Coordinates of C-alpha atoms and ligand atoms in Angstrom, one line a residue:
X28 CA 27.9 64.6 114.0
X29 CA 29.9 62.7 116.4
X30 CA 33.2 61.8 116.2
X31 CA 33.3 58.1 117.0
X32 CA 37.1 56.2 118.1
X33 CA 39.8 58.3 120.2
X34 CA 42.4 60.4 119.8
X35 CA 45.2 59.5 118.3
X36 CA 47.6 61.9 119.3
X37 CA 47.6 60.4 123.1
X38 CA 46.3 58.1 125.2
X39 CA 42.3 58.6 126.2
X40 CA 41.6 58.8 129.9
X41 CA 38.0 59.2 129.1
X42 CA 35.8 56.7 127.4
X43 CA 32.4 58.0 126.1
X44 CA 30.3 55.1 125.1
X45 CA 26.5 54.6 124.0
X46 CA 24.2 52.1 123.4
X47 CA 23.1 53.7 119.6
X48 CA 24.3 55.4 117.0
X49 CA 21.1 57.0 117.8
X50 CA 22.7 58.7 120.6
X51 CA 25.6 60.4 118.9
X52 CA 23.9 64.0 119.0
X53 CA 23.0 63.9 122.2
X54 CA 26.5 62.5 123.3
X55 CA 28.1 65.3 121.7
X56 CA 28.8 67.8 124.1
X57 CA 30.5 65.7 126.3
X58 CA 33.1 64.7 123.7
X59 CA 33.2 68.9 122.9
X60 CA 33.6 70.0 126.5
X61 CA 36.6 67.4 126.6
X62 CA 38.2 68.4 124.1
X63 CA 37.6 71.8 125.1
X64 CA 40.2 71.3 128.3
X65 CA 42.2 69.0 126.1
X66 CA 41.2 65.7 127.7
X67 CA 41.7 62.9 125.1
X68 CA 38.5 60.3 125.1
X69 CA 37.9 57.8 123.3
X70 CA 33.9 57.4 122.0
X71 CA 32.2 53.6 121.4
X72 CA 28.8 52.8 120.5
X73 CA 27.8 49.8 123.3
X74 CA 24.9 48.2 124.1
X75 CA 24.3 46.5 127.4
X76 CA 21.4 44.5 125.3
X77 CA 22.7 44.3 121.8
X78 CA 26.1 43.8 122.3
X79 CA 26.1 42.6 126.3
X80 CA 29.7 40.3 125.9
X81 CA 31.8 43.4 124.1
X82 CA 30.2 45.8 126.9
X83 CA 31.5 43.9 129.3
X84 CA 34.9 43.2 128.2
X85 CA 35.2 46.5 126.9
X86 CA 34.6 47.6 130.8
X87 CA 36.1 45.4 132.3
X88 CA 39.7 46.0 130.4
X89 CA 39.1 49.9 130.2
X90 CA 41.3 50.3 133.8
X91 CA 44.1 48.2 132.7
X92 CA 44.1 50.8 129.3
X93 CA 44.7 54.0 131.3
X94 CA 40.8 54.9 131.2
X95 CA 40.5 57.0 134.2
X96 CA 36.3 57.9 133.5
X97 CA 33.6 56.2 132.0
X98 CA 30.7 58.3 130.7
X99 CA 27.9 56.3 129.4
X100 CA 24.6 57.5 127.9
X101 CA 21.6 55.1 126.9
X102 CA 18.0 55.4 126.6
X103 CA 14.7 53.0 127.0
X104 CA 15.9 50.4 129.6
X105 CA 19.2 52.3 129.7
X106 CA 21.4 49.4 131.7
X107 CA 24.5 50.2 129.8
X108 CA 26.1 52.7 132.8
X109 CA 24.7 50.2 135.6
X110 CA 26.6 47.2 133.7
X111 CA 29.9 48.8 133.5
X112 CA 29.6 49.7 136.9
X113 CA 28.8 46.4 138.3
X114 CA 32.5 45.3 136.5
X115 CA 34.4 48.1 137.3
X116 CA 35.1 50.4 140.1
X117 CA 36.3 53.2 137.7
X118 CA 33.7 56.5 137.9
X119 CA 30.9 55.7 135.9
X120 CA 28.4 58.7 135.1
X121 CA 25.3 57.8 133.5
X122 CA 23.1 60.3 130.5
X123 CA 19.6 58.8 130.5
X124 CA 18.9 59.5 127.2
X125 CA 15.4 61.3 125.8
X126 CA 13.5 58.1 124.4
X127 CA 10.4 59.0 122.3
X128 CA 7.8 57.4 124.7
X129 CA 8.7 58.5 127.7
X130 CA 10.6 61.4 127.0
X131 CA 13.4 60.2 128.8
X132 CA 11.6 59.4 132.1
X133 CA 12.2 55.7 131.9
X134 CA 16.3 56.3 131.0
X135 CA 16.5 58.7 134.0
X136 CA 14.9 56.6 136.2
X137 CA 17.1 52.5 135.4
X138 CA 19.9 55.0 135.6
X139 CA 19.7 57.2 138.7
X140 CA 17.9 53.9 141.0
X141 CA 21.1 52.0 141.2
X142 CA 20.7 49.6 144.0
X143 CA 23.3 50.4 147.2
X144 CA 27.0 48.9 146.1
X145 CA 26.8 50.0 142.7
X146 CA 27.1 53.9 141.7
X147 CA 26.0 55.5 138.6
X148 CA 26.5 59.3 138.9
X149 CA 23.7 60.2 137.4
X150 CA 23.0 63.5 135.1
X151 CA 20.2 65.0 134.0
X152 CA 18.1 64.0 130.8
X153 CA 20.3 64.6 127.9
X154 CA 22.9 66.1 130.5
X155 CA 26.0 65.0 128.4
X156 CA 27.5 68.1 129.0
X157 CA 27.2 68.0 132.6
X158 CA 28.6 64.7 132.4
X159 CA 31.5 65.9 130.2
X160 CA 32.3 68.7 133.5
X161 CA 31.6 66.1 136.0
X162 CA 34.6 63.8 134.5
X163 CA 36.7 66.8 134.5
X164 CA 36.4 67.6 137.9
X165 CA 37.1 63.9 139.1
X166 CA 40.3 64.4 137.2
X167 CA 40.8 67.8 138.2
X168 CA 41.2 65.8 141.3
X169 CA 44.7 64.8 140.4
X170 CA 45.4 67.8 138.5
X171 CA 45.5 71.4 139.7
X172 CA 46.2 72.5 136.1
X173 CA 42.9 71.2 135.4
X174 CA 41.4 72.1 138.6
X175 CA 42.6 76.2 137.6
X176 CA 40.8 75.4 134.0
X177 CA 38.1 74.4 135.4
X178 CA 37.9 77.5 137.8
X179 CA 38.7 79.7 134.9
X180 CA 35.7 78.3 132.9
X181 CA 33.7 78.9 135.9
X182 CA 34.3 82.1 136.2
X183 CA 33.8 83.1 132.8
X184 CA 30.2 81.5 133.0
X185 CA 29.6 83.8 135.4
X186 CA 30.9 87.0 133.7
X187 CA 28.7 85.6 130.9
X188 CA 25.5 86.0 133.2
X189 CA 26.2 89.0 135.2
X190 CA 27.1 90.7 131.5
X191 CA 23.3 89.4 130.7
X192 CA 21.3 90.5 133.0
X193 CA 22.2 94.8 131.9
Ligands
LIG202 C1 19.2 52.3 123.7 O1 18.0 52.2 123.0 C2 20.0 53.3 123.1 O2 20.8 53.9 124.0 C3 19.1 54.3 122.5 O3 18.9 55.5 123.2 C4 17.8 53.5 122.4 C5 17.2 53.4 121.0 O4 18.2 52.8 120.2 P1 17.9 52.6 118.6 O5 16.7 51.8 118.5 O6 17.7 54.0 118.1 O7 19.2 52.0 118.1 O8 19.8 51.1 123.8

């Protein structure tokens, strides 16, 4: 099970939020690649429908806070990564979410058709892992400590593959 609030030992520089408790599972890996290459986040259950005034104000302040990456995963009408992004300019990547009637296709699709002026980089369905790596990288931007982790975990990935296939 998820892990919800932050780190207390420092400050969080990535914020994992969701629209459900619901999500938590799914959400996961992103919060365990993270704190796999000891990157403090912070986790919050939001909902761009439910809880629409906290949402924004939670975005909205989340700069100011040191918050360097937003991840945000939601399913159904999944609006929550397009509404952060519309009130900050921080990186927002969006996890559309497997919903049970669509099997995801309707999260995938409010996420990835962002209008022009507003990104939301997109993963795939239940991605959250994906999204946990892209975040790194964007920091790994300003860090070449994480920029050799992240080449390190690379490499072993492929070790792990090449060491499969005999
Ligand atoms: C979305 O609605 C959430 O992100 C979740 O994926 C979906 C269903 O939420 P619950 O009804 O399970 O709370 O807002």
């Amino acid at each position: 099970m998820i892990i919800l609030g932050s780190d207390k030992s420092t400050n969080p520089v990535v914020a994992i939020l969701m629209g459900s408790a619901s999500d938590a599972d799914t959400m996961e890996p992103a919060r365990q690649i993270l704190k796999e290459f000891d990157v403090p986040c912070e986790v919050k259950i939001l909902s761009a429908h439910r809880t629409p005034e906290q949402t924004i104000e939670y975005a909205k302040t989340a700069k100011g806070r040191g918050i360097k990456v937003i991840i945000a995963g939601a399913g159904g009408a999944a609006h929550l990564a397009g509404i952060i992004a519309a009130v900050t300019t921080l990186p927002v990547i969006g996890v559309p979410i497997k919903s049970k009637s669509l099997n995801g296709i309707d999260s995938l699709l409010s996420m990835v058709q962002m209008p022009a002026g507003i990104p939301v980089a997109t993963v795939a369905i239940d991605g959250a892992s994906n999204a946990g790596l892209l975040a790194l990288a964007i920091l790994a931007l300003g860090s070449s400590d994480l920029s050799e982790k992240l080449d390190v975990y690379r490499r072993k990935m492929q070790e792990k593959v090449l060491k499969s296939s005999v």
